[in-house]
Short mmCIF file of C-alpha atoms in Angstrom, two decimals:
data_model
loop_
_atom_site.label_atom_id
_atom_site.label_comp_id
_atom_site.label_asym_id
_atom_site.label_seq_id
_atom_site.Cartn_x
_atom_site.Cartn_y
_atom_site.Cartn_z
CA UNK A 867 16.35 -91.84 3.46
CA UNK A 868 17.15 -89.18 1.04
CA UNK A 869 15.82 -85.64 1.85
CA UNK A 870 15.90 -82.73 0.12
CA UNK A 871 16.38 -80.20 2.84
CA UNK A 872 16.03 -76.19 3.19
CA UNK A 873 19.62 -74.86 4.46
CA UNK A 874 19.82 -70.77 4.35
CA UNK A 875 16.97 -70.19 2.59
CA UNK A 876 18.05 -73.46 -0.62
CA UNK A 877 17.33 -76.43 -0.88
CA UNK A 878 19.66 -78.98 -0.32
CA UNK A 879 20.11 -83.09 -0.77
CA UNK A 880 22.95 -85.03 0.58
CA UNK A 881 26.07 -85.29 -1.76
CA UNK A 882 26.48 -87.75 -4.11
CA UNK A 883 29.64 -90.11 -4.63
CA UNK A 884 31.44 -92.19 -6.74
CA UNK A 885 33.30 -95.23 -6.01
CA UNK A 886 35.31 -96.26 -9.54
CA UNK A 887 37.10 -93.26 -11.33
CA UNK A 888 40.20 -93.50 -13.61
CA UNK A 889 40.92 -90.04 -13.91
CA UNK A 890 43.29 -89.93 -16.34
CA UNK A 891 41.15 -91.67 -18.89
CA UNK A 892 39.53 -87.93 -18.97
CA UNK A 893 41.59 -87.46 -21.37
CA UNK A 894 40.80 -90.12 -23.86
CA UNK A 895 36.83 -88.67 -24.25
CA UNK A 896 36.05 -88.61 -27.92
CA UNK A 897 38.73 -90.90 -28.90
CA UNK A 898 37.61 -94.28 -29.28
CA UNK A 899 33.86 -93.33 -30.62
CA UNK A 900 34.84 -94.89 -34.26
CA UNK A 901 35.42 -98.42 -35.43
CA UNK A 902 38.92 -99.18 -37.41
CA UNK A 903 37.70 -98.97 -41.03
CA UNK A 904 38.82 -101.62 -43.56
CA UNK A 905 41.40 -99.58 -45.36
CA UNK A 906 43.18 -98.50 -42.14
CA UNK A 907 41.71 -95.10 -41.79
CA UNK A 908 40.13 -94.36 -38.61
CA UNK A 909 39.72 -94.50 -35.27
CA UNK A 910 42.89 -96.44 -33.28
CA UNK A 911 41.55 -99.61 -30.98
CA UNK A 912 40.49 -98.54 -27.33
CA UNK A 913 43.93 -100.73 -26.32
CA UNK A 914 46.11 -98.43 -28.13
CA UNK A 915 44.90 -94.97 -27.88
CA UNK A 916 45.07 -95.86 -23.67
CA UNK A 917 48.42 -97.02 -24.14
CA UNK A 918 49.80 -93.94 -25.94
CA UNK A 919 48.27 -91.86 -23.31
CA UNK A 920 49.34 -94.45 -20.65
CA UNK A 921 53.17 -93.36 -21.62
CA UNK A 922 52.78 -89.91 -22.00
CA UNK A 923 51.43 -89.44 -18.49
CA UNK A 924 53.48 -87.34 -16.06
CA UNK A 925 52.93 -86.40 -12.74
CA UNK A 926 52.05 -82.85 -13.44
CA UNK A 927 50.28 -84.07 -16.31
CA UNK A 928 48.11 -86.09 -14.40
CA UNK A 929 47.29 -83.52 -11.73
CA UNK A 930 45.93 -81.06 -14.68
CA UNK A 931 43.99 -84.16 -16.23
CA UNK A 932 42.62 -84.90 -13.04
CA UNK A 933 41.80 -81.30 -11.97
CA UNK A 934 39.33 -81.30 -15.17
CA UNK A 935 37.79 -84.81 -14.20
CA UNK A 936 37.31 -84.26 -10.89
CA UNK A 937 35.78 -80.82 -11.63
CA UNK A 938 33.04 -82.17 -13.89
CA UNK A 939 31.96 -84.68 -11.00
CA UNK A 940 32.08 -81.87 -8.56
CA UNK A 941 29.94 -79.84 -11.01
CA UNK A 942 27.57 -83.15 -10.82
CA UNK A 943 26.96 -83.57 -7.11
CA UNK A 944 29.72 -85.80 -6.48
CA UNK A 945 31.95 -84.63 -3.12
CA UNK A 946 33.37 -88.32 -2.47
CA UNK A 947 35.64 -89.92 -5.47
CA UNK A 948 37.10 -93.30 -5.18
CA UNK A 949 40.27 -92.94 -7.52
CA UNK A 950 41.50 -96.50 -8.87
CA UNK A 951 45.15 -95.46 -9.30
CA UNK A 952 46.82 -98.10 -11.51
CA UNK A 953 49.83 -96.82 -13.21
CA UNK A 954 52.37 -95.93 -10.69
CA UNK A 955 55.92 -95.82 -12.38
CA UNK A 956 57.80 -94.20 -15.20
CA UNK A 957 57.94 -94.97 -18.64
CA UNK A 958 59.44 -98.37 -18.78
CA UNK A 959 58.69 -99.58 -14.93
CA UNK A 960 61.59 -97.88 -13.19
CA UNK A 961 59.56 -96.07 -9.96
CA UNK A 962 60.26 -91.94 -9.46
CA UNK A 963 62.39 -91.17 -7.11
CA UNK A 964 58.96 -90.23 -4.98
CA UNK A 965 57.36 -93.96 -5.50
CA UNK A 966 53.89 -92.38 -4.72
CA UNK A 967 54.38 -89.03 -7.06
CA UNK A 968 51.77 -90.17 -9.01
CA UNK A 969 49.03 -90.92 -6.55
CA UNK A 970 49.71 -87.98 -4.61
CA UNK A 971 49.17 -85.58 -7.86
CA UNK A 972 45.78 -87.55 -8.23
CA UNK A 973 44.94 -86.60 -4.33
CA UNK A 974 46.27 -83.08 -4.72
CA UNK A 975 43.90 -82.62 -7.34
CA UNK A 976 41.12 -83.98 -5.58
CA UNK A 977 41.53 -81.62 -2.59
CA UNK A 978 41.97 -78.41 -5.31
CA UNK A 979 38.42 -79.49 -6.69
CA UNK A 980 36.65 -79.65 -3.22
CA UNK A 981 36.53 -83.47 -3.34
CA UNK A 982 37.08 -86.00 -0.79
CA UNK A 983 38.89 -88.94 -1.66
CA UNK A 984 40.19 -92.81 -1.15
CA UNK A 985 42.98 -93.35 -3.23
CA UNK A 986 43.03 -97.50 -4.10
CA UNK A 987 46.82 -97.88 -5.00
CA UNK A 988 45.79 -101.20 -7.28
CA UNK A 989 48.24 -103.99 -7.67
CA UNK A 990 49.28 -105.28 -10.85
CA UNK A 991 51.65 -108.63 -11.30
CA UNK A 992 51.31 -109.46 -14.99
CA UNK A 993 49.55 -109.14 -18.71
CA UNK A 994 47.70 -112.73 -18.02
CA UNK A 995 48.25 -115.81 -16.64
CA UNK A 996 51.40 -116.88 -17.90
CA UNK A 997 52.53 -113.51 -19.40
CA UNK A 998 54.51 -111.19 -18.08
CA UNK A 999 53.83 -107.70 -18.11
CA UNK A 1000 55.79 -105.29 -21.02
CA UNK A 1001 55.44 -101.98 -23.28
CA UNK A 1002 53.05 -99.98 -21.37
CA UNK A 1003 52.23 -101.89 -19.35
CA UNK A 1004 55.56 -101.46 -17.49
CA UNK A 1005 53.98 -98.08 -15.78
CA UNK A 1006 51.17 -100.62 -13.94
CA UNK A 1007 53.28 -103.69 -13.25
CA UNK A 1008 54.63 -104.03 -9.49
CA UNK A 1009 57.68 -106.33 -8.59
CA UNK A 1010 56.34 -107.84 -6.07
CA UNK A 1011 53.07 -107.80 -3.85
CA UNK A 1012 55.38 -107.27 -1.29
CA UNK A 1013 56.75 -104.26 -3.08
CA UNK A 1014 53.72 -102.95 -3.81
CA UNK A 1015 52.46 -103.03 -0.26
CA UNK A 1016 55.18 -100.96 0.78
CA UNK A 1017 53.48 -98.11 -1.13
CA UNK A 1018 50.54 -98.39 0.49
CA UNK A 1019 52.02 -98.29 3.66
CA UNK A 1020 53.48 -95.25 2.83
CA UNK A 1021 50.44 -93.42 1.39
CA UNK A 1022 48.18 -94.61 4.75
CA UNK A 1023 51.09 -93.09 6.83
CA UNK A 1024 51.23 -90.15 5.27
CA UNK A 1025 47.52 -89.53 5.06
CA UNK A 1026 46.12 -91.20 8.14
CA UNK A 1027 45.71 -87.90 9.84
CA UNK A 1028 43.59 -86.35 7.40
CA UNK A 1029 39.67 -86.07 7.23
CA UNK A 1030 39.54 -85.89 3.35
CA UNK A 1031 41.68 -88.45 2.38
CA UNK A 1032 41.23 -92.19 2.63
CA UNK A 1033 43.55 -95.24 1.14
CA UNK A 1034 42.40 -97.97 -0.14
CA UNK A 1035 44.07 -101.19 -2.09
CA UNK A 1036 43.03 -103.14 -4.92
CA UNK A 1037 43.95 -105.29 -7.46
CA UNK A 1038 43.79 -104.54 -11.51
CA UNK A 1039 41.71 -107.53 -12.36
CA UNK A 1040 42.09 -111.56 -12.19
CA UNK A 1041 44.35 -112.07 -14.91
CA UNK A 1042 46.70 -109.46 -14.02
CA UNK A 1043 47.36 -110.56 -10.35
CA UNK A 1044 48.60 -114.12 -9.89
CA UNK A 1045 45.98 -115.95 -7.50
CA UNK A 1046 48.88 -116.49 -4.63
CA UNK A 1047 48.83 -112.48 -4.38
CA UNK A 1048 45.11 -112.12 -3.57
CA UNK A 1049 45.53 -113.98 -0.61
CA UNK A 1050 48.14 -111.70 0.73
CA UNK A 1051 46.49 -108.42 -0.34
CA UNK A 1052 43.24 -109.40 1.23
CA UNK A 1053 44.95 -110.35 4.62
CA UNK A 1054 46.65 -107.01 4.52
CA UNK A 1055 43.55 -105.11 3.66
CA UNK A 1056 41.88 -106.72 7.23
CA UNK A 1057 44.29 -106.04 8.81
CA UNK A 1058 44.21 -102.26 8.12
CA UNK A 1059 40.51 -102.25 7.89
CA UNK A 1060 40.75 -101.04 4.29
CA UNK A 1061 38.45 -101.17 1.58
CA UNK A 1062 39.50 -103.55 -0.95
CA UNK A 1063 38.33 -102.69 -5.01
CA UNK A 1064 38.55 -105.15 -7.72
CA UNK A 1065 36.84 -105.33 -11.37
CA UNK A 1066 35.37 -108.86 -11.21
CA UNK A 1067 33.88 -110.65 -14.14
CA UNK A 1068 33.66 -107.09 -16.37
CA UNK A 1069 33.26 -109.58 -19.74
CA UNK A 1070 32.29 -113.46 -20.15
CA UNK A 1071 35.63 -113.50 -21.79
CA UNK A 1072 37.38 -112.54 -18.10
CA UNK A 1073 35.42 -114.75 -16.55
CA UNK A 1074 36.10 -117.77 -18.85
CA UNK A 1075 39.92 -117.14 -18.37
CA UNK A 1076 39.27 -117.29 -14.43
CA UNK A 1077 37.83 -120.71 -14.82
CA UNK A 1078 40.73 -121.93 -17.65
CA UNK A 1079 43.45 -120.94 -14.89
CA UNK A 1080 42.27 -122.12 -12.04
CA UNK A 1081 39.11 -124.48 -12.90
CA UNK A 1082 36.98 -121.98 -10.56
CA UNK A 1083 34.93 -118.89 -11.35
CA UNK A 1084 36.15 -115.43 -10.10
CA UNK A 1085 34.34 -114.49 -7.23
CA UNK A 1086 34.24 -118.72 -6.23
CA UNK A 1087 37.91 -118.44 -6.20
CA UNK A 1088 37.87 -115.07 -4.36
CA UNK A 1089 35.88 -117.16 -1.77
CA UNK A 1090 38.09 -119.56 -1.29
CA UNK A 1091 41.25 -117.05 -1.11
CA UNK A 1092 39.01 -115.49 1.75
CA UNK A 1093 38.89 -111.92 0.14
CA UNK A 1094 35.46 -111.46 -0.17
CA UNK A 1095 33.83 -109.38 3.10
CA UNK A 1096 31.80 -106.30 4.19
CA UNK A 1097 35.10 -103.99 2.66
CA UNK A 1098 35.26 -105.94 -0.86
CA UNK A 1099 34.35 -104.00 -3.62
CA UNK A 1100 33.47 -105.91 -7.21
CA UNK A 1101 33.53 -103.28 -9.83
CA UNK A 1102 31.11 -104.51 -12.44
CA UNK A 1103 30.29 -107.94 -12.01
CA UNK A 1104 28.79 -108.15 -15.56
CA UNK A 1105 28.87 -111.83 -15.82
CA UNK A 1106 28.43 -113.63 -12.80
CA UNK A 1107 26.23 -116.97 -12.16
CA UNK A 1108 24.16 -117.28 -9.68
CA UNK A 1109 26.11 -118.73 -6.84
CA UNK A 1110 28.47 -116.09 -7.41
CA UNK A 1111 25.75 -113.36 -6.47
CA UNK A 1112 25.16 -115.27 -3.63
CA UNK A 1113 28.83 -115.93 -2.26
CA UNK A 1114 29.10 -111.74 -2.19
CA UNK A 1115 25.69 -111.19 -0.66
CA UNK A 1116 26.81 -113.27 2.09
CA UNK A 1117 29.75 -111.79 2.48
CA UNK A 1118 27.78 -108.70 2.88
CA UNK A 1119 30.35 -107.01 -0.57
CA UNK A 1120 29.67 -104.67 -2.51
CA UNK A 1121 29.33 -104.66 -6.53
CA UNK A 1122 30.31 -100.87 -7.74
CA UNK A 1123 28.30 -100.38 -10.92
CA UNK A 1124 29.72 -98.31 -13.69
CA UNK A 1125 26.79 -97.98 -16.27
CA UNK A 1126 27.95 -95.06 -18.64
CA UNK A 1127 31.09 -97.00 -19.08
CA UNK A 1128 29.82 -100.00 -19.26
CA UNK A 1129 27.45 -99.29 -21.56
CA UNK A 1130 29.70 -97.68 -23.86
CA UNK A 1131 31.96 -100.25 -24.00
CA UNK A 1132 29.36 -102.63 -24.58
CA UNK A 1133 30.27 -105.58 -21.86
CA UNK A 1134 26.65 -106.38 -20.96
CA UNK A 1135 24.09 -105.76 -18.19
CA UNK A 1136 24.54 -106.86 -14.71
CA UNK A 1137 21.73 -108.72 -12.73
CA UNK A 1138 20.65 -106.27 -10.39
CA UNK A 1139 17.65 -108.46 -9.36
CA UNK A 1140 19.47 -111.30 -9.09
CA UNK A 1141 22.26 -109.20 -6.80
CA UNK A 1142 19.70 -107.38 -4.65
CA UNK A 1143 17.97 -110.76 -3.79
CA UNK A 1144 21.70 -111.86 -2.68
CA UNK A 1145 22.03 -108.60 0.03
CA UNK A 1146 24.44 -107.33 -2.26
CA UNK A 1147 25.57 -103.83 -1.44
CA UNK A 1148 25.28 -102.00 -4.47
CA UNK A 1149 27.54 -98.32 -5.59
CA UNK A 1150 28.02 -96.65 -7.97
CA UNK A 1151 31.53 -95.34 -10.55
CA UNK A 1152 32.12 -92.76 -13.31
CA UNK A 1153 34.76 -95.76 -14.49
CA UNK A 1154 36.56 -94.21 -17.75
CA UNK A 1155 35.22 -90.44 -17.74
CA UNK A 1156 33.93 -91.43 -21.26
CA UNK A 1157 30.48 -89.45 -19.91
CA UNK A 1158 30.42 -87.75 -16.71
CA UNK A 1159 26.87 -87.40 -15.49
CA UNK A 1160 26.28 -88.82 -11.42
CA UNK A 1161 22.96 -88.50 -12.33
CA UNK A 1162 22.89 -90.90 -15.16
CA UNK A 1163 24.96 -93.46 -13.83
CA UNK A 1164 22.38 -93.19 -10.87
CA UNK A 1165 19.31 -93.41 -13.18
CA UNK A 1166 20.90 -96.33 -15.01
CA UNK A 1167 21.04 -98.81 -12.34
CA UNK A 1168 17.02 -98.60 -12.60
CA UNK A 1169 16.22 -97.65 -15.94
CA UNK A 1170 18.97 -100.51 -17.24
CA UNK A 1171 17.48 -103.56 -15.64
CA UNK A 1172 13.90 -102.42 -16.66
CA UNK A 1173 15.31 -103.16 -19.94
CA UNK A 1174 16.93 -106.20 -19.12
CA UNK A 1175 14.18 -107.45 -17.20
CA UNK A 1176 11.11 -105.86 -19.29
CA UNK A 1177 9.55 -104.25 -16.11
CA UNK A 1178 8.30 -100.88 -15.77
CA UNK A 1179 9.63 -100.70 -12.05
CA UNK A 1180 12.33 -102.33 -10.77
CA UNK A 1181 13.43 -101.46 -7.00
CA UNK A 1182 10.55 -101.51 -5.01
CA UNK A 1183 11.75 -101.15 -1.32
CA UNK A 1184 9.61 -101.33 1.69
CA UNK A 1185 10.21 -98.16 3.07
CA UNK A 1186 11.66 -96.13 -0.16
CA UNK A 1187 10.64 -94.60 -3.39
CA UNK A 1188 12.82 -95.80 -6.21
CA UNK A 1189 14.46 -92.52 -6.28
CA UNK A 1190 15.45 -92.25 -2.55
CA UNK A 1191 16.53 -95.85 -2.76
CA UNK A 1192 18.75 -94.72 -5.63
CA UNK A 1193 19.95 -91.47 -4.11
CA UNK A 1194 20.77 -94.14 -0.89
CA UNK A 1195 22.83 -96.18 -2.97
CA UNK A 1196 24.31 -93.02 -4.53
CA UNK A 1197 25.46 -91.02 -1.39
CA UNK A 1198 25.65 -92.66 1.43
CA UNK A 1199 26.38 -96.21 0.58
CA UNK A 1200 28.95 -95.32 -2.28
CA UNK A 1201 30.87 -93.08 0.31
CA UNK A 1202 30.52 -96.04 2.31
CA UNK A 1203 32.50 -98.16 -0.46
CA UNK A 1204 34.75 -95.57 -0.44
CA UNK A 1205 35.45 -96.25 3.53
CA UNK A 1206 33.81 -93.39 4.43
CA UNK A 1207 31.06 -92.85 7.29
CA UNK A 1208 28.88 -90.60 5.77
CA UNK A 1209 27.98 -88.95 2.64
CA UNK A 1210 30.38 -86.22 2.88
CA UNK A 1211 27.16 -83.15 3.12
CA UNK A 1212 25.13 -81.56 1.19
CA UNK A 1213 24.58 -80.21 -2.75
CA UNK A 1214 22.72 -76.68 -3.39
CA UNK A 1215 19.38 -77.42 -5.65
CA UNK A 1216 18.66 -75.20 -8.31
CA UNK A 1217 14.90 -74.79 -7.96
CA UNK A 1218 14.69 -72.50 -11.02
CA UNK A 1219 16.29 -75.16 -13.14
CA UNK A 1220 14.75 -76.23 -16.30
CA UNK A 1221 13.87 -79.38 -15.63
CA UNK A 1222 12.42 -78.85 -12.40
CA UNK A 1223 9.92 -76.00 -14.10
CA UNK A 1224 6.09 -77.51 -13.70
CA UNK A 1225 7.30 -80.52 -10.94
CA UNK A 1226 5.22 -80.39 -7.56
CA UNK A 1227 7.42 -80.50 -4.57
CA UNK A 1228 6.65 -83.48 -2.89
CA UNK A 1229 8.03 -84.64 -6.98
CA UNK A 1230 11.25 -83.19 -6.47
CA UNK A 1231 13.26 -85.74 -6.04
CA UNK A 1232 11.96 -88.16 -8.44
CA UNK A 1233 12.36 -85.06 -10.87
CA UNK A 1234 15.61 -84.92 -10.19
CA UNK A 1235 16.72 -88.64 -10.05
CA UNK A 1236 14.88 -89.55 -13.27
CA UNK A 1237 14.63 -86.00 -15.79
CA UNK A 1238 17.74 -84.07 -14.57
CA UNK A 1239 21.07 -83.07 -15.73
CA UNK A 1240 24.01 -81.75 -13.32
CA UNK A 1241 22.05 -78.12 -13.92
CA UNK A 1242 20.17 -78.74 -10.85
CA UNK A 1243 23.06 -78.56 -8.68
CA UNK A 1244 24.36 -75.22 -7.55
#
């Protein structure tokens, strides 16, 4: 249960975390606010504006964009990121000489902000079923899954010693990973005991291609490829039936939700209900960077399906508040998503803050949860 605590004379709750950062898309806030106007002038499509960045991207580039988005979640409570690191190679898919330069400027930069972090290497095969992979997406695409593997290996050697830093593997989404590949991915995740993040059924559309490939649904097919487990991560799960939320809550998975990003790119609500009732294990991700606020995304989970379901009060657990279950989900279980024991300590509270002015303290919490900005934390 969450508790705000009194350390040295502050008060204190336990960190925050979150599961489903692309970094680099820091760098793309404010670019994709505006729709492409009739006589050309305007805003590029979200497609090509990531693209342009996508090639641009250097490892010393990424390390500065990085330092900026993993400052504003430090500034926010956050002191657990879960980076999903999907472009790996150079500017028309030859690797750098380092194969893993790229990740380890995105773990670099974690460490100079304060943060502690899994780095999922994801896996990328091709555009969509039956495309192959070209343009920018070159920088993603991986030769084999057996070549891709390799680089895991090497970042869990090379980090397995250290406290801050955990690997993790994961795969870009359905269509971009032929269904042959998930098998061997998810074996090799077991077998390491890593935590295994994929976006599953983000848009109707995704999961309608899922079904026109292989005559299943995503996380049905995931079931049958034996992926799904206590270490599977479903980023979004937007659009799932219900037999899907069921499949993951018996596998005891998690679905990392993403609401800021979601929301802003307008895919649709989750079922929370519906994945609660299932024993889904629920976290939470900054996705894009298009807002950083911890807080928000927190909030959202609630304040979302109230909408969706037209309820004034959604979680209602036996022996939490809806803020401490929140705060739960938040810290400890994220960090948990992010293969991580524990929440990773504690954030300062700025009592003086104002949006804590006229709130009791026994309030504090559900002050903080449900009115605050990252102002609170010190």
């Amino acid at each position: 249960m969450a508790q705000i605590q009194r350390i040295d004379g502050r008060l204190h709750l336990p960190a925050l975390a979150t599961a489903h950062s692309l970094a680099y898309q820091r760098a793309l806030r404010g670019q994709v606010q505006r729709l492409m106007l009739d006589d050309g002038v305007g805003s590029e499509s979200r497609d090509d504006v990531l693209y342009h960045l996508t090639e641009s991207l250097t490892p010393e580039s990424l390390y500065q964009i990085a330092r900026v988005a993993y400052e504003e979640l430090r500034r926010g409570g956050v002191r657990t990121v879960g980076e999903f690191h999907h472009v790996h190679h150079q500017p028309g898919g030859a690797p750098y000489d380092g194969r893993t330069d790229l990740a380890d400027a995105l773990i670099n930069a974690a460490r100079a902000e304060g943060l502690r972090i899994t780095l999922v290497r994801v896996i990328h095969g091709r555009s969509a079923a039956g495309e192959q992979a070209a343009g920018p997406e070159l920088r993603f695409t991986d030769a084999s899954v057996d070549v891709a593997l390799r680089d895991v290996d090497e970042l869990w050697s090379r980090y397995a010693d250290q406290p801050d830093v955990r690997i993790g593997v994961g795969a870009y989404r359905l269509s971009a990973v032929p269904p042959e590949w998930l098998s061997v991915i998810a074996e090799y995740a077991g077998r390491h005991h890593l935590p295994f993040h994929m976006p599953v059924a983000e848009t109707q559309a995704e999961a309608e291609a899922c079904v026109a490939e292989t005559g299943k649904r995503p996380v049905e097919l995931l079931a049958d490829l034996g992926v799904l487990n206590e270490r599977f991560i479903a980023v979004h799960a937007s659009h799932l039936a219900d037999q899907e939320a069921r499949l993951l809550g018996e596998a005891r998975a998690f679905v990392c939700l993403c609401p800021t990003a979601e929301r802003n790119r307008g895919h649709g609500l989750p079922d929370i209900s519906a994945l609660r009732s299932a024993g889904v294990r629920l976290c939470i991700g900054v996705d894009s960077h298009v807002l950083t606020s911890p807080l928000e995304d927190l909030r959202a989970i609630e304040l979302s399906e109230r909408v969706r379901c037209g309820q004034r009060v959604v979680l209602t657990p036996a022996e939490r508040t809806p803020a401490e279950e929140l705060w739960h989900i938040g810290s400890q279980l994220t960090s948990e998503a992010c293969g991580f024991d524990d929440g990773g300590g504690t954030v300062g509270l700025q009592r003086a803050a104002p949006e804590l002015s006229l709130v009791l303290e026994d309030q504090l919490l559900d002050a903080i949860v449900f009115g605050a900005s990252d102002r609170v934390f010190l």
